[in-house]
XYZ file of C-alpha atoms in Angstrom:
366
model
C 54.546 -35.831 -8.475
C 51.899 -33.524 -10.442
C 52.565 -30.506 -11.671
C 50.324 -27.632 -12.337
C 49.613 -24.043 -11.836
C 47.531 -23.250 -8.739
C 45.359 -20.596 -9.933
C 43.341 -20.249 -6.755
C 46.786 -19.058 -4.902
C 46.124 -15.737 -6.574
C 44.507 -13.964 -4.378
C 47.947 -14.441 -2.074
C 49.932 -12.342 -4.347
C 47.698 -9.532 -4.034
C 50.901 -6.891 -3.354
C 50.288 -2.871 -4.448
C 53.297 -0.815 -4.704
C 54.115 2.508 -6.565
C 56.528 2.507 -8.841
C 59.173 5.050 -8.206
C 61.465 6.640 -10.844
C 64.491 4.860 -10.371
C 67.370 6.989 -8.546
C 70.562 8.557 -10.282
C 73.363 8.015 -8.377
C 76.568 9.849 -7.955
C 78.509 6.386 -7.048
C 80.938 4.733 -9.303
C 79.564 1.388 -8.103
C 76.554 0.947 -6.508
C 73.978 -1.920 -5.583
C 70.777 -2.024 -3.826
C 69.496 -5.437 -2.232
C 66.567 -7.101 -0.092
C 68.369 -9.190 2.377
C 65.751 -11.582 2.806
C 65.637 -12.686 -0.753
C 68.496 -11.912 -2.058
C 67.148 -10.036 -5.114
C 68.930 -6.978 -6.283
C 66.657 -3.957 -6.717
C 69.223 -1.907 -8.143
C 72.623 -1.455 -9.554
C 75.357 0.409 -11.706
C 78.615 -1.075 -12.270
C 78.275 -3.458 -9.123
C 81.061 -5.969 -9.907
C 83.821 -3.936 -10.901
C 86.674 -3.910 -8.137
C 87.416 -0.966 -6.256
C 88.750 0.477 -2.959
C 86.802 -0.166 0.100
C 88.692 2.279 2.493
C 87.309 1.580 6.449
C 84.228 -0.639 5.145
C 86.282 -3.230 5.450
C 86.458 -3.266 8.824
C 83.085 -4.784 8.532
C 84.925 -7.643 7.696
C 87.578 -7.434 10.479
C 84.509 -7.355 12.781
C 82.532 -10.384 11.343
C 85.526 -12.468 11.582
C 86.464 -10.744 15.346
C 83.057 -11.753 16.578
C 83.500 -15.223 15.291
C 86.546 -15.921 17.353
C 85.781 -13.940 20.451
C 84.431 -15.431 23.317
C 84.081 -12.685 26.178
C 83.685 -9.226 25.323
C 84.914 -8.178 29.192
C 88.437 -9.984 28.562
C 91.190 -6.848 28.556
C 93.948 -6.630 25.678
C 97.485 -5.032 26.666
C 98.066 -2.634 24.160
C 101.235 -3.056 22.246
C 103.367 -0.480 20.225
C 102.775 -2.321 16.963
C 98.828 -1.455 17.446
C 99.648 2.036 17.136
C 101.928 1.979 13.746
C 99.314 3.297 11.586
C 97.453 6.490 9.576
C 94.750 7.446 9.038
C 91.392 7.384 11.496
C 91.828 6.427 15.373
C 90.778 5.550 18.703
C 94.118 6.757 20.570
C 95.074 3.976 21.736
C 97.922 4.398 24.188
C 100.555 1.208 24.271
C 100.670 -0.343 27.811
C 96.806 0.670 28.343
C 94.527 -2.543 29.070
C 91.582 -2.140 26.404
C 88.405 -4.271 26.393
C 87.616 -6.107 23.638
C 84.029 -4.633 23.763
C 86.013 -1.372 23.372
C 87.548 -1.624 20.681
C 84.724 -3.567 18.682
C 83.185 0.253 19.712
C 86.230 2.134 18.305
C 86.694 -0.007 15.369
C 82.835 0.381 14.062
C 82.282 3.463 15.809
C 85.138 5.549 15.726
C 86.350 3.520 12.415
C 89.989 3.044 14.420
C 92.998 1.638 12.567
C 94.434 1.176 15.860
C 91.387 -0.831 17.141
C 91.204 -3.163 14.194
C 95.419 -3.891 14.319
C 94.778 -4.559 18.259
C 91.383 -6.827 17.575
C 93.348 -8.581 14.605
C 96.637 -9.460 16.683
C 94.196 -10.520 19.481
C 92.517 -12.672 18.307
C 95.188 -14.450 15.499
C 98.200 -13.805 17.759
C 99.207 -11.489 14.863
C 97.970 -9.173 11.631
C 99.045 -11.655 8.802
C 96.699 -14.801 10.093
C 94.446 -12.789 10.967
C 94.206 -11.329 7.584
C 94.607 -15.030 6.073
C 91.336 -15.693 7.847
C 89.328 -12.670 6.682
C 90.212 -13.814 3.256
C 88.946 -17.268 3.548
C 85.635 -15.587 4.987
C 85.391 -14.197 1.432
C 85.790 -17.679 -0.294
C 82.855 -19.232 2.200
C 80.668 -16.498 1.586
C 81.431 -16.205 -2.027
C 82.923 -12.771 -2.254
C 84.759 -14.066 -5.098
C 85.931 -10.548 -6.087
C 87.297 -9.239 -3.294
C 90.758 -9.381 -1.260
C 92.355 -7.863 1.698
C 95.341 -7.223 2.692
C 94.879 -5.616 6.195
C 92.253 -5.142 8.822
C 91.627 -1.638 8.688
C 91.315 -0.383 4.765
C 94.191 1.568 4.042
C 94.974 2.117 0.401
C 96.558 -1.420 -0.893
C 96.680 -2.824 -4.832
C 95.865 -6.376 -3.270
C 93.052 -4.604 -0.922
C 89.397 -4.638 -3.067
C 85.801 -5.228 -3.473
C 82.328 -4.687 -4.989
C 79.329 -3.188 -4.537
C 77.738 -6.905 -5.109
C 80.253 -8.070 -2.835
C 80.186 -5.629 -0.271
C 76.449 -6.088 0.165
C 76.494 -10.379 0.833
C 79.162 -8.828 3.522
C 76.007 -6.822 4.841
C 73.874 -9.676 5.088
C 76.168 -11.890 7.258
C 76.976 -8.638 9.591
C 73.226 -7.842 9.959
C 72.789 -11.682 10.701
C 75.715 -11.427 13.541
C 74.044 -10.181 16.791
C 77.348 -8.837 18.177
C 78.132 -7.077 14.734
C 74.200 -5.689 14.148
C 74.146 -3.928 17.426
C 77.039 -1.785 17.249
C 76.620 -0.830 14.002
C 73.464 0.420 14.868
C 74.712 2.171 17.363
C 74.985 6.284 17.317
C 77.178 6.334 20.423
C 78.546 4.828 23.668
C 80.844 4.796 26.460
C 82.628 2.242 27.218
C 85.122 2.592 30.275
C 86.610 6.005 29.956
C 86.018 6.515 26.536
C 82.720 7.661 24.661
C 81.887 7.094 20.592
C 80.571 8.716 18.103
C 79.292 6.806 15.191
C 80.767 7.914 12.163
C 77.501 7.134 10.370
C 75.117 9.762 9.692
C 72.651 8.232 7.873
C 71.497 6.673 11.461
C 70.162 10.287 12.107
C 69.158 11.373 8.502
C 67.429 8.525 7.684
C 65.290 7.375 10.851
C 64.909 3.820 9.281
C 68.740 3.400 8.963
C 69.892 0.369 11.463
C 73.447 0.803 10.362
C 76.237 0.016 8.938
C 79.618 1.556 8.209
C 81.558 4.571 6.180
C 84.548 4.734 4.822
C 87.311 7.227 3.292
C 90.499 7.320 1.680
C 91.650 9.613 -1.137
C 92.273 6.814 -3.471
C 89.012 4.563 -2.848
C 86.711 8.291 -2.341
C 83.562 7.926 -0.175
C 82.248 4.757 0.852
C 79.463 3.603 2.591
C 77.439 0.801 3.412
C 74.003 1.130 4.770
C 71.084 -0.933 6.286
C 67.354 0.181 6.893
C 64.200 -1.860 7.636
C 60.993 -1.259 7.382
C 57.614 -3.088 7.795
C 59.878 -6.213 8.543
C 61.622 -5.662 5.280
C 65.346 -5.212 5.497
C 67.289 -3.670 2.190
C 71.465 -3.052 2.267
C 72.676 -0.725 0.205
C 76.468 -0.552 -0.970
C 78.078 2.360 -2.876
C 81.793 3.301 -3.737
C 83.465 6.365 -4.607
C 80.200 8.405 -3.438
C 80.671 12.348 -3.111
C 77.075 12.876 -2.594
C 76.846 8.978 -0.459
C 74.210 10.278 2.713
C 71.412 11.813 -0.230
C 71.820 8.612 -2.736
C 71.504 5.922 0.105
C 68.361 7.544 1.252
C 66.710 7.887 -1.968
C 68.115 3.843 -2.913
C 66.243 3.104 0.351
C 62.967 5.182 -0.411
C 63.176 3.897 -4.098
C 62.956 0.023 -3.244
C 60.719 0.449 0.171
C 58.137 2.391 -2.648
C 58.603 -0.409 -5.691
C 59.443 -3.481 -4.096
C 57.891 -4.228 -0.745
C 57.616 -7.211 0.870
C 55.046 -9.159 -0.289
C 53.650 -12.395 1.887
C 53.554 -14.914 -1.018
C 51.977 -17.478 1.250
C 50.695 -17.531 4.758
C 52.192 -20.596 7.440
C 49.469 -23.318 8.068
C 46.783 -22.583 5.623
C 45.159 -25.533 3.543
C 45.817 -25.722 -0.170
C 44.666 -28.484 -1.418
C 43.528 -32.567 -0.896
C 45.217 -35.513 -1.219
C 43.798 -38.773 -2.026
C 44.277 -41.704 0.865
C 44.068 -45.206 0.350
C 43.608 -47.700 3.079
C 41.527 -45.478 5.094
C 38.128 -44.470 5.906
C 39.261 -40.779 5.123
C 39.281 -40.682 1.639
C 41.567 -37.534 1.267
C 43.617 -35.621 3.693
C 44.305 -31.899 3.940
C 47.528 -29.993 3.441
C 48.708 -27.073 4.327
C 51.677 -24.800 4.125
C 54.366 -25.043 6.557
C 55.976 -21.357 6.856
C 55.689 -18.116 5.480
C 57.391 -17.369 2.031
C 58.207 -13.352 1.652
C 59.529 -11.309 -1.630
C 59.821 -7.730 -2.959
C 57.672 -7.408 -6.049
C 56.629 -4.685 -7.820
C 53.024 -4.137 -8.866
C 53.216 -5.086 -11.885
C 54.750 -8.249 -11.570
C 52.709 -11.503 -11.982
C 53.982 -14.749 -9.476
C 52.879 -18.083 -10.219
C 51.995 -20.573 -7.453
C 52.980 -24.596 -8.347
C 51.896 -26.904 -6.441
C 53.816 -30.683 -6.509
C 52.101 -33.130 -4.488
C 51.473 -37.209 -4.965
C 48.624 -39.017 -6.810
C 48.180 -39.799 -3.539
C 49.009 -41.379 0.166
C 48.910 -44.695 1.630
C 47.577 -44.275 5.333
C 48.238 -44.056 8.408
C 49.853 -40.568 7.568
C 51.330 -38.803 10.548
C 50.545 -35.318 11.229
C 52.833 -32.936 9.925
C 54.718 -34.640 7.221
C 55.779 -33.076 4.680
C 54.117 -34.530 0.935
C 54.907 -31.906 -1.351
C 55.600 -28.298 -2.076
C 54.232 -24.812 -2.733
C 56.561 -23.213 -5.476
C 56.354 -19.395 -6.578
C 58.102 -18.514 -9.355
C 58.538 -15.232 -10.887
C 59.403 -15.061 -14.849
C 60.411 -18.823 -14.983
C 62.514 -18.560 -12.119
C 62.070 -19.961 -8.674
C 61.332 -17.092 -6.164
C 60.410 -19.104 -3.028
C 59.040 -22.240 -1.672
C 57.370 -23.783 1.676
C 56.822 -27.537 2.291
C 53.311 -28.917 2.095
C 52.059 -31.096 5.360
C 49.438 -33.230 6.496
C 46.936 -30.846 8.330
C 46.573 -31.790 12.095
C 43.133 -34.534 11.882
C 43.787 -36.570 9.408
C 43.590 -39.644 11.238
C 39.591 -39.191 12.003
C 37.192 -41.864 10.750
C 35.452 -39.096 9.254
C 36.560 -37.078 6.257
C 37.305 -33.535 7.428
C 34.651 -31.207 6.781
C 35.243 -29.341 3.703
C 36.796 -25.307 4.123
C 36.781 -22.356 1.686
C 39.500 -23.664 0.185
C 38.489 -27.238 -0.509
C 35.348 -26.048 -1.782
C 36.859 -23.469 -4.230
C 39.857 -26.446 -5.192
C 36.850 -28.937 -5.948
C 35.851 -26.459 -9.020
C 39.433 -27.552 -10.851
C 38.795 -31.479 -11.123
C 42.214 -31.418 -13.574
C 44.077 -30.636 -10.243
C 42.747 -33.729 -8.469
């Protein structure tokens, strides 16, 4: 395969953005991401373990949502759903409780009693329950956290990061069941009407969630979602007095420096490939998706293509010869497969495009 920068990709990467003064936080821990990409846009003491107070329950959700079948189905509620401090959604033992409800009252109205009645529902009981919120950690590689219940009361085996927290952000956003209630600022459901705990949904119009939290040991904590222009960032902090103000400015902070940039467009031609055994002495290629990433303005990408010396026809439309690679400082920022443009079969070479004609000035790439 040959390797070489593709200089004529450049004018892709065109991406302004303003660079904002980076925020000061009040949060012991704190970590600002782009969900898309994965890249971190900013942090302060991110992987240190802490208390997460009732952002776990984002957890107890994700792992309720995968195990649930039909939100209509009605849970008896027992007296051992009721055993515990702290925030609640009254639950009254004997009542018959959706589980839609209490997916409400445990992300809405952050309920204790919702998220021991959702656990013992769907385990049979707390402990396996737990057991299985844990191994959600290990497959989504929350190596530094642990739980030890489903609702985030104060625990020494009950922890997380910032860093953490936020990969836990990424897989709620990415469950349907999960996104929509957090983004919710309040419902009824049955006889019973909440109120999302959340604030930021109101202070910060672009905010599509996520969760708060509070005990006196763990302080504030909060974990926050916003999108804009397609762009999605989470934002994670931990022992926060002053939480609402520093998630808005984290969000306005990376929305100003690191947009979303398209690195490369789906279906445009990049290049020729030589044929052999064929008329057509080369055929097209083209990109096969999109490729997306927050940059700032003044970072430089490079473009790499790898393709073949060349391809022995017939050649199928649509599959795939190489790659487009973008890489940002040496490391490898995004990528989209290289096809066979639709036409390649013709007796006729195909007619030559902006894009052949400016390749055909760099014979080296040939």
């Amino acid at each position: 395969m040959k390797r070489f920068a593709a200089l004529l990709l450049a004018f892709l990467l065109l991406c302004p953005a303003a660079q904002a003064a980076e925020p000061v936080t009040s949060a012991s821990s704190a970590i600002l991401v782009d969900a898309e990409s994965g890249r971190v846009l900013y942090e302060k003491d991110a992987h240190t373990r802490r208390g997460i107070a009732s952002t776990t329950k984002l957890m107890t959700a994700l792992v309720a949502a995968e195990s649930v079948t039909d939100l209509s189905a009605k849970v008896e509620i027992l007296r051992e759903d009721t055993l515990t401090e702290g925030s609640s959604m009254y639950l009254k033992v004997g009542e018959n409780v959706t589980v839609e409800a209490l997916f409400y009252g445990l992300l809405l109205q952050s309920g204790n009693d919702a998220a021991l009645a959702l656990a013992r529902y769907c385990a049979g009981n707390v402990e396996p329950f737990v057991a299985r919120m844990n191994e959600k950690t290990q497959a989504l590689g929350m190596a530094d956290t642990r739980f030890a219940n489903p609702n985030g009361l104060d625990d020494e085996n009950h922890y997380s990061t910032a860093a953490d927290m936020a990969v836990l952000a990424a897989a709620c956003m990415d469950n349907e069941l999960v996104a929509k209630i957090v983004s919710t600022k309040s419902a009824t459901i049955g006889t019973r009407t909440f109120v999302n705990h959340n604030k930021l949904l109101s202070l910060y119009p672009e905010c599509v969630g996520m969760k708060t939290g509070y005990t006196r040991s763990s302080g504030r904590t909060l974990v926050s979602a916003a999108r804009r222009d397609g762009q999605l960032l989470l934002c994670v902090t931990l022992n926060d007095p002053n939480d609402w103000e520093d998630h808005a400015a984290l969000f306005e902070y990376g929305f100003e420096t690191y947009p979303r940039c398209l690195l490369a467009s789906a279906g445009k031609t990049v290049g020729l490939v030589k044929t052999s055994g064929s008329l057509v002495p080369a055929v097209p290629v083209q990109t096969s998706e999109e490729v997306w990433y927050p940059l700032t303005e003044s970072e430089q990408v490079q473009a790499e293509l790898k393709l073949p010396d060349g391809l022995q026809t017939p050649v199928a439309d649509d599959v795939p010869v190489g790659a487009l690679v973008f890489t940002l400082d040496g490391a490898i920022i995004g990528e989209t497969s290289l096809v066979c443009a639709a036409g390649v079969h013709s007796d006729q070479a195909p007619e030559a495009g902006p894009l052949e004609r400016l390749w055909s000035l760099f014979p080296w790439a040939g």
